[in-house]
Short mmCIF file of C-alpha atoms and ligand atoms in Angstrom, two decimals:
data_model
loop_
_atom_site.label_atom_id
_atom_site.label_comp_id
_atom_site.label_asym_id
_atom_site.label_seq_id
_atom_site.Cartn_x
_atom_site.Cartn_y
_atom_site.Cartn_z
CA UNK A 1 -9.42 -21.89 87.91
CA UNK A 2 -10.58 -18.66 86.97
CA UNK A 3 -8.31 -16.12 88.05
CA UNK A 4 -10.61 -12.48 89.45
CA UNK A 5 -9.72 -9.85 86.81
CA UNK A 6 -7.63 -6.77 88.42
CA UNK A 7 -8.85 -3.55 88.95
CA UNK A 8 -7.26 -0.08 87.38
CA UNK A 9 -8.18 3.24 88.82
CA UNK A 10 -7.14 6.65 88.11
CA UNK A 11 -6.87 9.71 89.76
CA UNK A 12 -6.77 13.00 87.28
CA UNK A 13 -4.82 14.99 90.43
CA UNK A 14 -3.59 14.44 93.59
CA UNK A 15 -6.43 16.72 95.05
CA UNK A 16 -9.37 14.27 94.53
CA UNK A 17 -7.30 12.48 97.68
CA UNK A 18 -8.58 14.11 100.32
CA UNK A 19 -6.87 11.71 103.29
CA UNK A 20 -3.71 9.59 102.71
CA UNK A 21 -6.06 6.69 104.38
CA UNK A 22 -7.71 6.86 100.93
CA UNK A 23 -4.32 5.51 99.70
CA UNK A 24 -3.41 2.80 102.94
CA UNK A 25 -2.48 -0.50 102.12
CA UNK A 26 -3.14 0.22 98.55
CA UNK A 27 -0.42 -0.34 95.47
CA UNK A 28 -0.11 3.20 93.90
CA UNK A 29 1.50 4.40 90.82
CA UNK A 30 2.49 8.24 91.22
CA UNK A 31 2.97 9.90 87.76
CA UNK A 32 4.24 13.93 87.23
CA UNK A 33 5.86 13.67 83.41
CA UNK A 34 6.53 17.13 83.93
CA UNK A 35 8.71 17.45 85.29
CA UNK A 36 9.33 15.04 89.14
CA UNK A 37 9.12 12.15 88.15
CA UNK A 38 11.49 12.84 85.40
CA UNK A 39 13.76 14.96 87.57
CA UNK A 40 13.65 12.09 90.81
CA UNK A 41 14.22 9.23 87.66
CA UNK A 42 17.49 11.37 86.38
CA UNK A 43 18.97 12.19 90.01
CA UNK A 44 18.32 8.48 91.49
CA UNK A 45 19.98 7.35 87.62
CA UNK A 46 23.15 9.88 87.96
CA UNK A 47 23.51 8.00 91.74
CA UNK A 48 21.58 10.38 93.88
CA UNK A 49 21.79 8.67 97.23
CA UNK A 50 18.26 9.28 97.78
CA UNK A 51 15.58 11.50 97.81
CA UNK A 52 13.01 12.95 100.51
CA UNK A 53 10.23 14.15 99.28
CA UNK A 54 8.54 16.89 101.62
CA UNK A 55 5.15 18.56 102.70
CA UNK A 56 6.23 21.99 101.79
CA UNK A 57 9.14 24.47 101.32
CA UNK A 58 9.56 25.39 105.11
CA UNK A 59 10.12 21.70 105.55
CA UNK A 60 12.77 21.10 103.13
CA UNK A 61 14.48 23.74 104.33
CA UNK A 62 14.54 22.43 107.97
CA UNK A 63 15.14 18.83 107.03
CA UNK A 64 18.15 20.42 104.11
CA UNK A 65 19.95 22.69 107.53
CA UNK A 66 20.00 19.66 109.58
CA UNK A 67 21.63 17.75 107.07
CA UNK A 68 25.16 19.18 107.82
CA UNK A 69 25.59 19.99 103.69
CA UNK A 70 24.79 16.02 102.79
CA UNK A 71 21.65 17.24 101.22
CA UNK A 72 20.74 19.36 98.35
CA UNK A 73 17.71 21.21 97.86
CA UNK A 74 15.54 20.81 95.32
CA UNK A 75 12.55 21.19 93.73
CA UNK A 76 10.11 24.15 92.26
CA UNK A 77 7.28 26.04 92.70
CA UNK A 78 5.09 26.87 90.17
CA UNK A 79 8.26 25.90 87.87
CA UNK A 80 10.82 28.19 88.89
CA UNK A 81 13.66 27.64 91.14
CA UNK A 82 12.79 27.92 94.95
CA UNK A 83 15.09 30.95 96.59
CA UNK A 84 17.90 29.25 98.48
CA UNK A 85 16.92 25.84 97.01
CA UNK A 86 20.38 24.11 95.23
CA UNK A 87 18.54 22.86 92.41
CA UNK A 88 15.17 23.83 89.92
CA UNK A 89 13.48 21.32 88.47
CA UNK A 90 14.90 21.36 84.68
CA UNK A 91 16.20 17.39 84.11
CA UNK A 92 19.61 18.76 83.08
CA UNK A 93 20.43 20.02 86.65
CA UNK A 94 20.26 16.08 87.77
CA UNK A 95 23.42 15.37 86.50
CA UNK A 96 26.01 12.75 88.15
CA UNK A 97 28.38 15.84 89.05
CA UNK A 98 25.76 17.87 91.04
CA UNK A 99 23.46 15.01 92.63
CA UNK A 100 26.07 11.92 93.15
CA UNK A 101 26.05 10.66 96.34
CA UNK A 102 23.83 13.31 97.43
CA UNK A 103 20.50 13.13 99.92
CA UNK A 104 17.91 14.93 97.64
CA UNK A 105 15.54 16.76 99.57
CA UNK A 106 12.38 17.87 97.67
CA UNK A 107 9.71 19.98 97.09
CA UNK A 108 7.87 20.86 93.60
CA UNK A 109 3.82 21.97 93.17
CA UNK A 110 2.07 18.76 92.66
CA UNK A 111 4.77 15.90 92.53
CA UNK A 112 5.69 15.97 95.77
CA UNK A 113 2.08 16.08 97.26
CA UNK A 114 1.31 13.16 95.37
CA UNK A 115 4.06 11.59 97.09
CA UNK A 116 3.05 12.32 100.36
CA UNK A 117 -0.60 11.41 100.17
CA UNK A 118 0.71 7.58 98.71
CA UNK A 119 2.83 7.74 102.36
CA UNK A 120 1.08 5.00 103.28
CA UNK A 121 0.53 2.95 100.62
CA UNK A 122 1.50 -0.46 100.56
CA UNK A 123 3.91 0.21 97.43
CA UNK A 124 4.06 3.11 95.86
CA UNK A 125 6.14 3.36 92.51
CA UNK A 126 7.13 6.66 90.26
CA UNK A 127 6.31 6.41 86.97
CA UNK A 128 6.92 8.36 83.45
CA UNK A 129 7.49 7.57 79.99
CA UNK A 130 11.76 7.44 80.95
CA UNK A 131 10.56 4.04 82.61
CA UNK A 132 7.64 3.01 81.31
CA UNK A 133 8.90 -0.55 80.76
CA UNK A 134 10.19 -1.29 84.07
CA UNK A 135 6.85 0.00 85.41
CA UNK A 136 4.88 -2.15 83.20
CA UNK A 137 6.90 -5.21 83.86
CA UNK A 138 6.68 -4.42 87.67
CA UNK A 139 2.97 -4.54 87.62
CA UNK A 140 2.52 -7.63 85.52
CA UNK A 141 4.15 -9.28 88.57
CA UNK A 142 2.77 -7.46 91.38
CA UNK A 143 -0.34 -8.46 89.31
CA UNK A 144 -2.98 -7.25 91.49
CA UNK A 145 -5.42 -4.36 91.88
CA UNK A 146 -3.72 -0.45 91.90
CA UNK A 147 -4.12 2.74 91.72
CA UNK A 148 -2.52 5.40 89.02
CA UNK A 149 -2.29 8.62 90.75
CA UNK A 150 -2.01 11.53 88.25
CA UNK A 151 -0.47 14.56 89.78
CA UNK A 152 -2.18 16.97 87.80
CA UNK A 153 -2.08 20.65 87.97
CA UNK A 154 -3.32 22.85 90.59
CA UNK A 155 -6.17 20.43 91.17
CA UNK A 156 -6.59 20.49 87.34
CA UNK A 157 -6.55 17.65 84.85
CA UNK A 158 -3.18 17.03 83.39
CA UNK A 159 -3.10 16.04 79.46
CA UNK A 160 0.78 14.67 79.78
CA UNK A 161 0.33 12.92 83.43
CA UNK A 162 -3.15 11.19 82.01
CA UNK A 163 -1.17 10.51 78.50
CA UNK A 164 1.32 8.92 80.40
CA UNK A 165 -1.06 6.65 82.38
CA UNK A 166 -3.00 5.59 79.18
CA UNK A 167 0.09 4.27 77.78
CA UNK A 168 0.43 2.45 81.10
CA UNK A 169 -2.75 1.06 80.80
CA UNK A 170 -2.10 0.38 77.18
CA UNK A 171 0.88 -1.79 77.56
CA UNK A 172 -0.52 -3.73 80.14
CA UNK A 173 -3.32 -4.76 78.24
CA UNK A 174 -1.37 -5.83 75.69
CA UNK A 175 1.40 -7.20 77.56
CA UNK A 176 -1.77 -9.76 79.43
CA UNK A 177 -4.83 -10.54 78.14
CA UNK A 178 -7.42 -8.09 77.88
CA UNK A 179 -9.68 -9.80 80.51
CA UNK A 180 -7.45 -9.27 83.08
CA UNK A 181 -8.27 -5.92 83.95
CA UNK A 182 -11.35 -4.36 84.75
CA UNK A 183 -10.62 -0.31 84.07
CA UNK A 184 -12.58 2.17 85.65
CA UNK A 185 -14.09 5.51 83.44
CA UNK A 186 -11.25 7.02 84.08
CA UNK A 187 -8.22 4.28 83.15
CA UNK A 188 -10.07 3.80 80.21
CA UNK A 189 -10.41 7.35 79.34
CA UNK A 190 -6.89 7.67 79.62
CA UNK A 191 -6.12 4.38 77.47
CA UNK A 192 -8.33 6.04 74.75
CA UNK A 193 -6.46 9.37 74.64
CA UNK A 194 -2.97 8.07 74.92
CA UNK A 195 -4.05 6.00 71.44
CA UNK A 196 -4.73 9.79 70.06
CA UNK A 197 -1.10 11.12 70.84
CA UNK A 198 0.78 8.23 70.47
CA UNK A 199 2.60 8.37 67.64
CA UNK A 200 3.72 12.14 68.39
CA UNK A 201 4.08 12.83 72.40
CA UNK A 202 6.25 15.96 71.84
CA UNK A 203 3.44 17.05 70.07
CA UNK A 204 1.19 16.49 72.91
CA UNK A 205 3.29 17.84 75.59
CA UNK A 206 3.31 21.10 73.39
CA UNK A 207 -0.16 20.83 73.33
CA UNK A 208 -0.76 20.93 77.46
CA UNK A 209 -1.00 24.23 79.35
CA UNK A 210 1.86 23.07 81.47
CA UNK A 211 4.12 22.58 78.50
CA UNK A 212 3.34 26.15 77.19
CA UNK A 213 3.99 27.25 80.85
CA UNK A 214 7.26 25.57 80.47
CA UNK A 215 8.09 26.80 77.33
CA UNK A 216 7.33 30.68 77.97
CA UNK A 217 9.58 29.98 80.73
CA UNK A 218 12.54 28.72 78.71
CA UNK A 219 12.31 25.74 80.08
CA UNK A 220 11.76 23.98 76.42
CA UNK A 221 14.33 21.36 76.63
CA UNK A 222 12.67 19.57 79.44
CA UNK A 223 9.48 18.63 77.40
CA UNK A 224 12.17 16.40 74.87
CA UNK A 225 13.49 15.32 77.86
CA UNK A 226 10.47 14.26 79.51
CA UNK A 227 8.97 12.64 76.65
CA UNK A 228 12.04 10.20 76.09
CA UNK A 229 10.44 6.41 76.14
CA UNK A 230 12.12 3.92 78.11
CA UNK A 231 15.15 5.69 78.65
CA UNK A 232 15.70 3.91 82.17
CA UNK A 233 14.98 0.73 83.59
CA UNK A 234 14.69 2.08 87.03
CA UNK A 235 12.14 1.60 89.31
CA UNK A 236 11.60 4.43 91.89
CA UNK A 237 10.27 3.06 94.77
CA UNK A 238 8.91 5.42 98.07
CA UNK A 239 9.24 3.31 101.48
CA UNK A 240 9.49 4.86 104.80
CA UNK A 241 9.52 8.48 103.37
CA UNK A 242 12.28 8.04 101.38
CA UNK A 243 12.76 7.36 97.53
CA UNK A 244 15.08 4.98 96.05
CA UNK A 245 15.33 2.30 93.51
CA UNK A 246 13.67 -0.81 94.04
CA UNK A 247 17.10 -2.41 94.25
CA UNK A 248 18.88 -0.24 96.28
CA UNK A 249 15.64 -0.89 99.13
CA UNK A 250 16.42 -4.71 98.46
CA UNK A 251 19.99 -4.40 99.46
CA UNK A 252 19.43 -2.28 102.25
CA UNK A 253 20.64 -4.22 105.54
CA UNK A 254 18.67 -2.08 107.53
CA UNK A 255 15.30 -2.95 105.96
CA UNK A 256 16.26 -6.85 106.34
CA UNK A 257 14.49 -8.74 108.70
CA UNK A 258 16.33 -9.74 111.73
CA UNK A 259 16.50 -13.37 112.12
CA UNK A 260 14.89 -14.02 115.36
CA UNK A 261 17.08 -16.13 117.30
CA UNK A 262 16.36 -19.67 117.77
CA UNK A 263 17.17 -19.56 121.29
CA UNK A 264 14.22 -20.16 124.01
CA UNK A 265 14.22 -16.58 126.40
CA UNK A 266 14.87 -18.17 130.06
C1 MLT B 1 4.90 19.77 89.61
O1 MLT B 1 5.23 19.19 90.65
O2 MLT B 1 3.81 20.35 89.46
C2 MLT B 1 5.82 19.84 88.45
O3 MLT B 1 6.88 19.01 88.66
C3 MLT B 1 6.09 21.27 88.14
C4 MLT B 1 7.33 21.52 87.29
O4 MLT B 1 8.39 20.95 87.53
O5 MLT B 1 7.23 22.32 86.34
#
């Protein structure tokens, strides 16, 4: 029987959604290569208990003071550390000895909006090149229609967040058959430039504005970090405002159905 191809779109930034209803009951990849999604990836890797993304600063602050110290705040804007946050945004800070254990609660310039406009998605998954893979191999089973949500910047186009989603797109299509995805403009778009950088992504995180941003910040180590392929086979996984691995949801008694008990009610 012949199976109805999928559909890929693509947003270029979060700001073409205007509502999160655009995003309801929809499967939604959220990509920000630099630097959340590589930052959440790290932290939920070096056992970050889990992470909260958050509407805005005043809100992280409110959710990080009722926390009684289990949370750490973290996050940037426009790059630089947040006054009175815990943590920047620089992958290196994510390490097991700072974020172990630890309720991360976030806030960075375009990543986190992202996040919150996919609140109601039906799944909603963080990608990057760290976990490309995983993400691939996720989708092939999902295997139906979603959305890639590029973060972008400032409402701008992104060159490393559409990158990344080409390659997405790219390894899908040759991990299936060609035929079973219909691509929008945009999907395709960013299929066709990820085949123009990749062979060199350092050089094409070098080449966006937000990598020279980063860079005349001293913040150069985080474009090697963010461009390392396949580094993790985790799956980030956003459910009920909170981020964890896809595991750590599965094994979590509290989001396991109560078995209804077989007993009439008199
Ligand atoms: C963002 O959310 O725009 C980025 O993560 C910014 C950054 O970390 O440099």
């Amino acid at each position: 029987m012949e199976t109805k191809p999928l559909k890929i779109s693509l947003f270029f930034a979060h700001d073409y959604i205007e509502s999160e209803l655009i995003l309801k009951d929809k499967n939604v990849v959220v990509i920000d290569v630099l630097r959340t999604s590589a930052t959440m990836l790290t932290g939920l890797n070096n056992g970050a208990k889990e992470i909260i993304p958050t509407e805005s600063i005043a809100a992280a602050g409110m959710i990080g003071r009722n926390s009684e110290g289990h949370a750490l705040l973290c996050g940037e804007k426009n790059a630089k550390l947040i006054e009175g946050f815990n943590l920047g945004n620089s992958v290196k800070e994510y390490s097991e000895e700072n974020v172990k254990g630890r309720i991360l609660v976030f806030h960075s310039t375009n990543g986190t909006p992202s996040l919150m406009k996919s609140k109601f998605a039906s799944n909603c998954i963080l990608a990057s090149f760290l976990n490309m893979e995983r993400v691939v191999n996720y989708l092939h089973e999902l295997n139906e229609d979603f959305i890639v949500l590029c973060a972008g910047k400032n409402g701008e186009f992104s060159l490393e967040d559409t990158v990344c989603a080409g390659m997405l797109v790219s390894r899908l299509r040759k991990h299936d058959s060609k035929n079973k995805y219909i691509l929008t403009d945009s999907s395709l778009g960013a299929a066709m430039l990820y085949s123009a950088y990749k062979n060199d992504l350092l050089k094409m995180m070098n080449d966006s504005e937000h990598g020279q941003y980063l860079v005349s910040l001293g913040f150069g180590d985080d474009l090697f970090a963010c461009a390392e392929v396949d580094k993790y086979n985790l799956l980030p996984v956003l459910k009920n405002g909170v981020i964890k691995s896809i595991e750590a949801f599965a094994s979590d008694p509290k989001l396991k159905m109560k078995k209804v008990s077989q007993k009439s009610v008199s």
